[in-house]
PDB file of C-alpha atoms in Angstrom:
ATOM      1  CA  UNK A   4      42.025  15.677 -41.091  1.00 78.00           C
ATOM      2  CA  UNK A   5      42.662  17.958 -43.917  1.00 67.00           C
ATOM      3  CA  UNK A   6      42.066  21.448 -44.311  1.00 75.00           C
ATOM      4  CA  UNK A   7      41.445  23.286 -47.638  1.00 71.00           C
ATOM      5  CA  UNK A   8      44.024  25.950 -47.702  1.00 70.00           C
ATOM      6  CA  UNK A   9      41.599  27.696 -50.568  1.00 71.00           C
ATOM      7  CA  UNK A  10      39.643  28.821 -47.569  1.00 70.00           C
ATOM      8  CA  UNK A  11      42.637  31.389 -46.824  1.00 68.00           C
ATOM      9  CA  UNK A  12      42.010  33.536 -49.710  1.00 66.00           C
ATOM     10  CA  UNK A  13      40.224  36.194 -47.935  1.00 65.00           C
ATOM     11  CA  UNK A  14      40.910  35.712 -44.619  1.00 73.00           C
ATOM     12  CA  UNK A  15      42.454  34.038 -41.595  1.00 82.00           C
ATOM     13  CA  UNK A  16      41.142  30.852 -40.354  1.00 84.00           C
ATOM     14  CA  UNK A  17      40.825  29.171 -36.981  1.00 88.00           C
ATOM     15  CA  UNK A  18      39.530  25.986 -36.496  1.00 86.00           C
ATOM     16  CA  UNK A  19      39.295  23.970 -33.206  1.00 91.00           C
ATOM     17  CA  UNK A  20      38.981  20.108 -33.397  1.00 91.00           C
ATOM     18  CA  UNK A  21      38.601  17.041 -30.787  1.00 91.00           C
ATOM     19  CA  UNK A  22      39.312  13.790 -32.324  1.00 88.00           C
ATOM     20  CA  UNK A  23      36.358  11.684 -31.372  1.00 82.00           C
ATOM     21  CA  UNK A  24      37.985   8.277 -31.352  1.00 75.00           C
ATOM     22  CA  UNK A  25      41.583   7.476 -29.930  1.00 71.00           C
ATOM     23  CA  UNK A  26      44.441   8.842 -32.314  1.00 75.00           C
ATOM     24  CA  UNK A  27      46.641   6.227 -33.627  1.00 76.00           C
ATOM     25  CA  UNK A  28      50.493   6.460 -33.628  1.00 78.00           C
ATOM     26  CA  UNK A  29      53.073   5.034 -35.672  1.00 77.00           C
ATOM     27  CA  UNK A  30      55.273   3.840 -32.683  1.00 70.00           C
ATOM     28  CA  UNK A  31      54.080   0.934 -30.322  1.00 72.00           C
ATOM     29  CA  UNK A  32      55.917   2.212 -27.309  1.00 80.00           C
ATOM     30  CA  UNK A  33      53.407   5.447 -27.439  1.00 87.00           C
ATOM     31  CA  UNK A  34      49.572   5.086 -27.326  1.00 88.00           C
ATOM     32  CA  UNK A  35      47.459   7.680 -27.023  1.00 89.00           C
ATOM     33  CA  UNK A  36      44.598   7.303 -24.289  1.00 91.00           C
ATOM     34  CA  UNK A  37      42.676  10.892 -24.675  1.00 91.00           C
ATOM     35  CA  UNK A  38      41.856  12.075 -27.932  1.00 92.00           C
ATOM     36  CA  UNK A  39      43.875  14.929 -28.991  1.00 93.00           C
ATOM     37  CA  UNK A  40      42.314  18.744 -29.067  1.00 95.00           C
ATOM     38  CA  UNK A  41      44.035  20.902 -31.600  1.00 94.00           C
ATOM     39  CA  UNK A  42      43.426  24.472 -32.148  1.00 95.00           C
ATOM     40  CA  UNK A  43      44.842  26.260 -35.251  1.00 93.00           C
ATOM     41  CA  UNK A  44      45.026  29.769 -36.418  1.00 91.00           C
ATOM     42  CA  UNK A  45      46.212  29.854 -40.058  1.00 87.00           C
ATOM     43  CA  UNK A  46      46.932  32.891 -41.970  1.00 88.00           C
ATOM     44  CA  UNK A  47      48.787  33.535 -45.244  1.00 83.00           C
ATOM     45  CA  UNK A  48      52.395  35.035 -44.994  1.00 81.00           C
ATOM     46  CA  UNK A  49      54.011  35.755 -48.159  1.00 74.00           C
ATOM     47  CA  UNK A  50      52.967  34.510 -51.384  1.00 73.00           C
ATOM     48  CA  UNK A  51      51.707  30.980 -50.886  1.00 76.00           C
ATOM     49  CA  UNK A  52      53.117  30.427 -47.398  1.00 83.00           C
ATOM     50  CA  UNK A  53      50.902  29.711 -44.425  1.00 84.00           C
ATOM     51  CA  UNK A  54      51.626  30.526 -40.729  1.00 87.00           C
ATOM     52  CA  UNK A  55      50.179  27.843 -38.517  1.00 89.00           C
ATOM     53  CA  UNK A  56      49.809  28.767 -34.353  1.00 92.00           C
ATOM     54  CA  UNK A  57      48.440  26.482 -32.565  1.00 94.00           C
ATOM     55  CA  UNK A  58      47.796  24.663 -29.338  1.00 96.00           C
ATOM     56  CA  UNK A  59      47.441  20.743 -28.593  1.00 96.00           C
ATOM     57  CA  UNK A  60      46.521  19.173 -25.441  1.00 96.00           C
ATOM     58  CA  UNK A  61      46.246  14.936 -25.238  1.00 94.00           C
ATOM     59  CA  UNK A  62      47.643  12.394 -22.886  1.00 94.00           C
ATOM     60  CA  UNK A  63      49.611   9.538 -24.149  1.00 92.00           C
ATOM     61  CA  UNK A  64      51.060   6.156 -22.235  1.00 92.00           C
ATOM     62  CA  UNK A  65      54.457   5.269 -22.643  1.00 93.00           C
ATOM     63  CA  UNK A  66      56.754   2.688 -21.465  1.00 93.00           C
ATOM     64  CA  UNK A  67      59.498   3.616 -18.893  1.00 94.00           C
ATOM     65  CA  UNK A  68      62.947   3.461 -19.888  1.00 93.00           C
ATOM     66  CA  UNK A  69      64.422   1.790 -16.827  1.00 92.00           C
ATOM     67  CA  UNK A  70      61.440  -0.501 -15.733  1.00 92.00           C
ATOM     68  CA  UNK A  71      59.228  -0.987 -18.723  1.00 92.00           C
ATOM     69  CA  UNK A  72      55.880  -0.014 -16.827  1.00 93.00           C
ATOM     70  CA  UNK A  73      53.284   1.864 -18.604  1.00 94.00           C
ATOM     71  CA  UNK A  74      52.735   5.580 -17.316  1.00 95.00           C
ATOM     72  CA  UNK A  75      50.784   8.531 -18.349  1.00 96.00           C
ATOM     73  CA  UNK A  76      52.246  11.452 -19.901  1.00 95.00           C
ATOM     74  CA  UNK A  77      49.819  14.817 -20.188  1.00 96.00           C
ATOM     75  CA  UNK A  78      51.097  16.904 -23.550  1.00 95.00           C
ATOM     76  CA  UNK A  79      49.984  20.462 -23.513  1.00 96.00           C
ATOM     77  CA  UNK A  80      52.217  22.267 -26.461  1.00 95.00           C
ATOM     78  CA  UNK A  81      51.868  25.505 -28.112  1.00 95.00           C
ATOM     79  CA  UNK A  82      53.415  25.593 -31.733  1.00 93.00           C
ATOM     80  CA  UNK A  83      54.249  28.221 -34.486  1.00 90.00           C
ATOM     81  CA  UNK A  84      54.901  26.619 -37.755  1.00 88.00           C
ATOM     82  CA  UNK A  85      55.724  27.681 -41.351  1.00 86.00           C
ATOM     83  CA  UNK A  86      54.182  25.787 -44.327  1.00 85.00           C
ATOM     84  CA  UNK A  87      54.867  26.267 -48.325  1.00 80.00           C
ATOM     85  CA  UNK A  88      53.624  23.901 -50.987  1.00 82.00           C
ATOM     86  CA  UNK A  89      55.801  21.270 -51.616  1.00 79.00           C
ATOM     87  CA  UNK A  90      56.007  22.302 -55.110  1.00 70.00           C
ATOM     88  CA  UNK A  91      58.755  24.769 -54.193  1.00 59.00           C
ATOM     89  CA  UNK A  92      61.351  21.991 -53.828  1.00 57.00           C
ATOM     90  CA  UNK A  93      62.870  20.072 -56.842  1.00 56.00           C
ATOM     91  CA  UNK A  94      64.398  16.843 -56.084  1.00 57.00           C
ATOM     92  CA  UNK A  95      67.598  17.793 -56.867  1.00 60.00           C
ATOM     93  CA  UNK A  96      68.020  20.941 -55.263  1.00 61.00           C
ATOM     94  CA  UNK A  97      70.580  20.841 -52.179  1.00 66.00           C
ATOM     95  CA  UNK A  98      69.980  23.328 -49.537  1.00 65.00           C
ATOM     96  CA  UNK A  99      71.855  24.220 -46.577  1.00 69.00           C
ATOM     97  CA  UNK A 100      69.268  24.330 -43.505  1.00 65.00           C
ATOM     98  CA  UNK A 101      69.236  27.008 -41.132  1.00 66.00           C
ATOM     99  CA  UNK A 102      67.393  27.281 -37.781  1.00 67.00           C
ATOM    100  CA  UNK A 103      64.527  28.703 -39.106  1.00 63.00           C
ATOM    101  CA  UNK A 104      64.101  25.768 -41.840  1.00 60.00           C
ATOM    102  CA  UNK A 105      63.301  23.555 -38.690  1.00 63.00           C
ATOM    103  CA  UNK A 106      59.795  25.292 -38.452  1.00 65.00           C
ATOM    104  CA  UNK A 107      58.631  24.645 -41.728  1.00 75.00           C
ATOM    105  CA  UNK A 108      56.800  22.026 -43.026  1.00 80.00           C
ATOM    106  CA  UNK A 109      55.414  21.462 -46.490  1.00 79.00           C
ATOM    107  CA  UNK A 110      51.392  21.134 -47.956  1.00 79.00           C
ATOM    108  CA  UNK A 111      50.275  19.754 -50.864  1.00 79.00           C
ATOM    109  CA  UNK A 112      47.757  20.241 -53.308  1.00 83.00           C
ATOM    110  CA  UNK A 113      46.441  23.499 -51.659  1.00 79.00           C
ATOM    111  CA  UNK A 114      45.402  21.160 -48.508  1.00 80.00           C
ATOM    112  CA  UNK A 115      47.404  21.044 -44.903  1.00 82.00           C
ATOM    113  CA  UNK A 116      47.478  17.317 -43.190  1.00 84.00           C
ATOM    114  CA  UNK A 117      46.377  18.075 -39.723  1.00 86.00           C
ATOM    115  CA  UNK A 118      46.862  14.310 -38.295  1.00 88.00           C
ATOM    116  CA  UNK A 119      50.484  14.433 -39.545  1.00 87.00           C
ATOM    117  CA  UNK A 120      51.276  17.951 -37.574  1.00 88.00           C
ATOM    118  CA  UNK A 121      49.509  16.061 -34.441  1.00 90.00           C
ATOM    119  CA  UNK A 122      51.770  13.447 -34.454  1.00 89.00           C
ATOM    120  CA  UNK A 123      54.722  15.181 -34.887  1.00 89.00           C
ATOM    121  CA  UNK A 124      54.209  17.630 -31.925  1.00 92.00           C
ATOM    122  CA  UNK A 125      52.943  14.565 -29.835  1.00 90.00           C
ATOM    123  CA  UNK A 126      56.562  13.154 -30.250  1.00 89.00           C
ATOM    124  CA  UNK A 127      58.191  16.400 -30.073  1.00 91.00           C
ATOM    125  CA  UNK A 128      56.592  17.136 -26.753  1.00 93.00           C
ATOM    126  CA  UNK A 129      57.688  13.650 -25.148  1.00 91.00           C
ATOM    127  CA  UNK A 130      60.564  13.898 -22.889  1.00 90.00           C
ATOM    128  CA  UNK A 131      63.628  12.525 -23.953  1.00 90.00           C
ATOM    129  CA  UNK A 132      64.213  10.273 -21.065  1.00 92.00           C
ATOM    130  CA  UNK A 133      60.924   8.623 -20.333  1.00 92.00           C
ATOM    131  CA  UNK A 134      61.119   7.500 -16.518  1.00 93.00           C
ATOM    132  CA  UNK A 135      57.655   6.790 -14.635  1.00 93.00           C
ATOM    133  CA  UNK A 136      59.407   8.766 -11.699  1.00 92.00           C
ATOM    134  CA  UNK A 137      62.610  10.025 -11.094  1.00 90.00           C
ATOM    135  CA  UNK A 138      64.108   7.703  -8.735  1.00 91.00           C
ATOM    136  CA  UNK A 139      62.882   4.826 -10.660  1.00 92.00           C
ATOM    137  CA  UNK A 140      65.231   1.979  -9.930  1.00 91.00           C
ATOM    138  CA  UNK A 141      64.875  -0.424 -13.044  1.00 91.00           C
ATOM    139  CA  UNK A 142      65.220  -4.125 -13.720  1.00 88.00           C
ATOM    140  CA  UNK A 143      67.777  -6.193 -12.286  1.00 88.00           C
ATOM    141  CA  UNK A 144      70.008  -7.193 -14.819  1.00 86.00           C
ATOM    142  CA  UNK A 145      70.604 -10.604 -13.723  1.00 84.00           C
ATOM    143  CA  UNK A 146      66.904 -11.704 -13.099  1.00 86.00           C
ATOM    144  CA  UNK A 147      65.045  -9.122 -14.540  1.00 85.00           C
ATOM    145  CA  UNK A 148      62.859  -8.233 -11.067  1.00 87.00           C
ATOM    146  CA  UNK A 149      61.117  -4.865 -11.275  1.00 88.00           C
ATOM    147  CA  UNK A 150      63.620  -3.226  -8.117  1.00 88.00           C
ATOM    148  CA  UNK A 151      60.490  -0.667  -7.589  1.00 88.00           C
ATOM    149  CA  UNK A 152      58.612  -3.470  -6.555  1.00 90.00           C
ATOM    150  CA  UNK A 153      60.790  -5.989  -5.078  1.00 88.00           C
ATOM    151  CA  UNK A 154      64.383  -6.870  -4.059  1.00 87.00           C
ATOM    152  CA  UNK A 155      66.252  -9.607  -5.628  1.00 85.00           C
ATOM    153  CA  UNK A 156      68.824 -11.741  -3.993  1.00 85.00           C
ATOM    154  CA  UNK A 157      70.866 -11.838  -7.064  1.00 86.00           C
ATOM    155  CA  UNK A 158      74.512 -10.828  -6.126  1.00 81.00           C
ATOM    156  CA  UNK A 159      76.164  -7.710  -7.882  1.00 76.00           C
ATOM    157  CA  UNK A 160      78.335  -8.878 -11.020  1.00 73.00           C
ATOM    158  CA  UNK A 161      82.041  -8.483 -10.798  1.00 71.00           C
ATOM    159  CA  UNK A 162      83.533  -5.614 -13.275  1.00 66.00           C
ATOM    160  CA  UNK A 163      85.914  -6.343 -15.473  1.00 72.00           C
ATOM    161  CA  UNK A 164      89.125  -4.634 -14.755  1.00 72.00           C
ATOM    162  CA  UNK A 165      88.560  -2.891 -17.947  1.00 73.00           C
ATOM    163  CA  UNK A 166      85.567  -0.907 -16.543  1.00 73.00           C
ATOM    164  CA  UNK A 167      87.041  -0.269 -12.637  1.00 73.00           C
ATOM    165  CA  UNK A 168      88.257   3.221 -13.663  1.00 74.00           C
ATOM    166  CA  UNK A 169      84.810   4.529 -14.789  1.00 76.00           C
ATOM    167  CA  UNK A 170      83.326   2.722 -11.669  1.00 71.00           C
ATOM    168  CA  UNK A 171      85.691   4.342  -9.357  1.00 74.00           C
ATOM    169  CA  UNK A 172      85.286   8.112 -11.105  1.00 75.00           C
ATOM    170  CA  UNK A 173      81.390   7.024 -10.652  1.00 69.00           C
ATOM    171  CA  UNK A 174      81.798   6.690  -6.985  1.00 71.00           C
ATOM    172  CA  UNK A 175      83.311   9.929  -6.767  1.00 68.00           C
ATOM    173  CA  UNK A 176      80.919  11.873  -8.418  1.00 63.00           C
ATOM    174  CA  UNK A 177      78.027  10.642  -6.364  1.00 58.00           C
TER     175      UNK A 177
END
């Protein structure tokens, strides 16, 4: 979906969009299972810069980092971004980034590409550690059994002397 930014010449623009079909993401471990709903409020700020405030709701399915079981993650995020025309940058220009620059995006040919914005906000909303539950026990490193579903009969591996100091440190912290 694209927004024609020439509509902003006179006023602000409000857009509410519900995607009809499932939304494809480039990462294979994440799939959208509830079509995203996005609300956008756009207005010009300085010159050709556009401020985009909005919200996004959807549900995605991810794989647990420990046991590889698929589980759902509901996503409800709000965002406040600035967009500038891509033509304002030159390829040879080296500019140090500031924290404010992280909220900047770019548009081309007076059109804002909303699908990319939605993808970006979904990935930013995902938890860093994707766990099906906080007490997930993961997989057995020897036989691959899901330790949440069964106990395996594998014997614990002996720890190399190189790692024994870390193992002792771990025992004292727990």
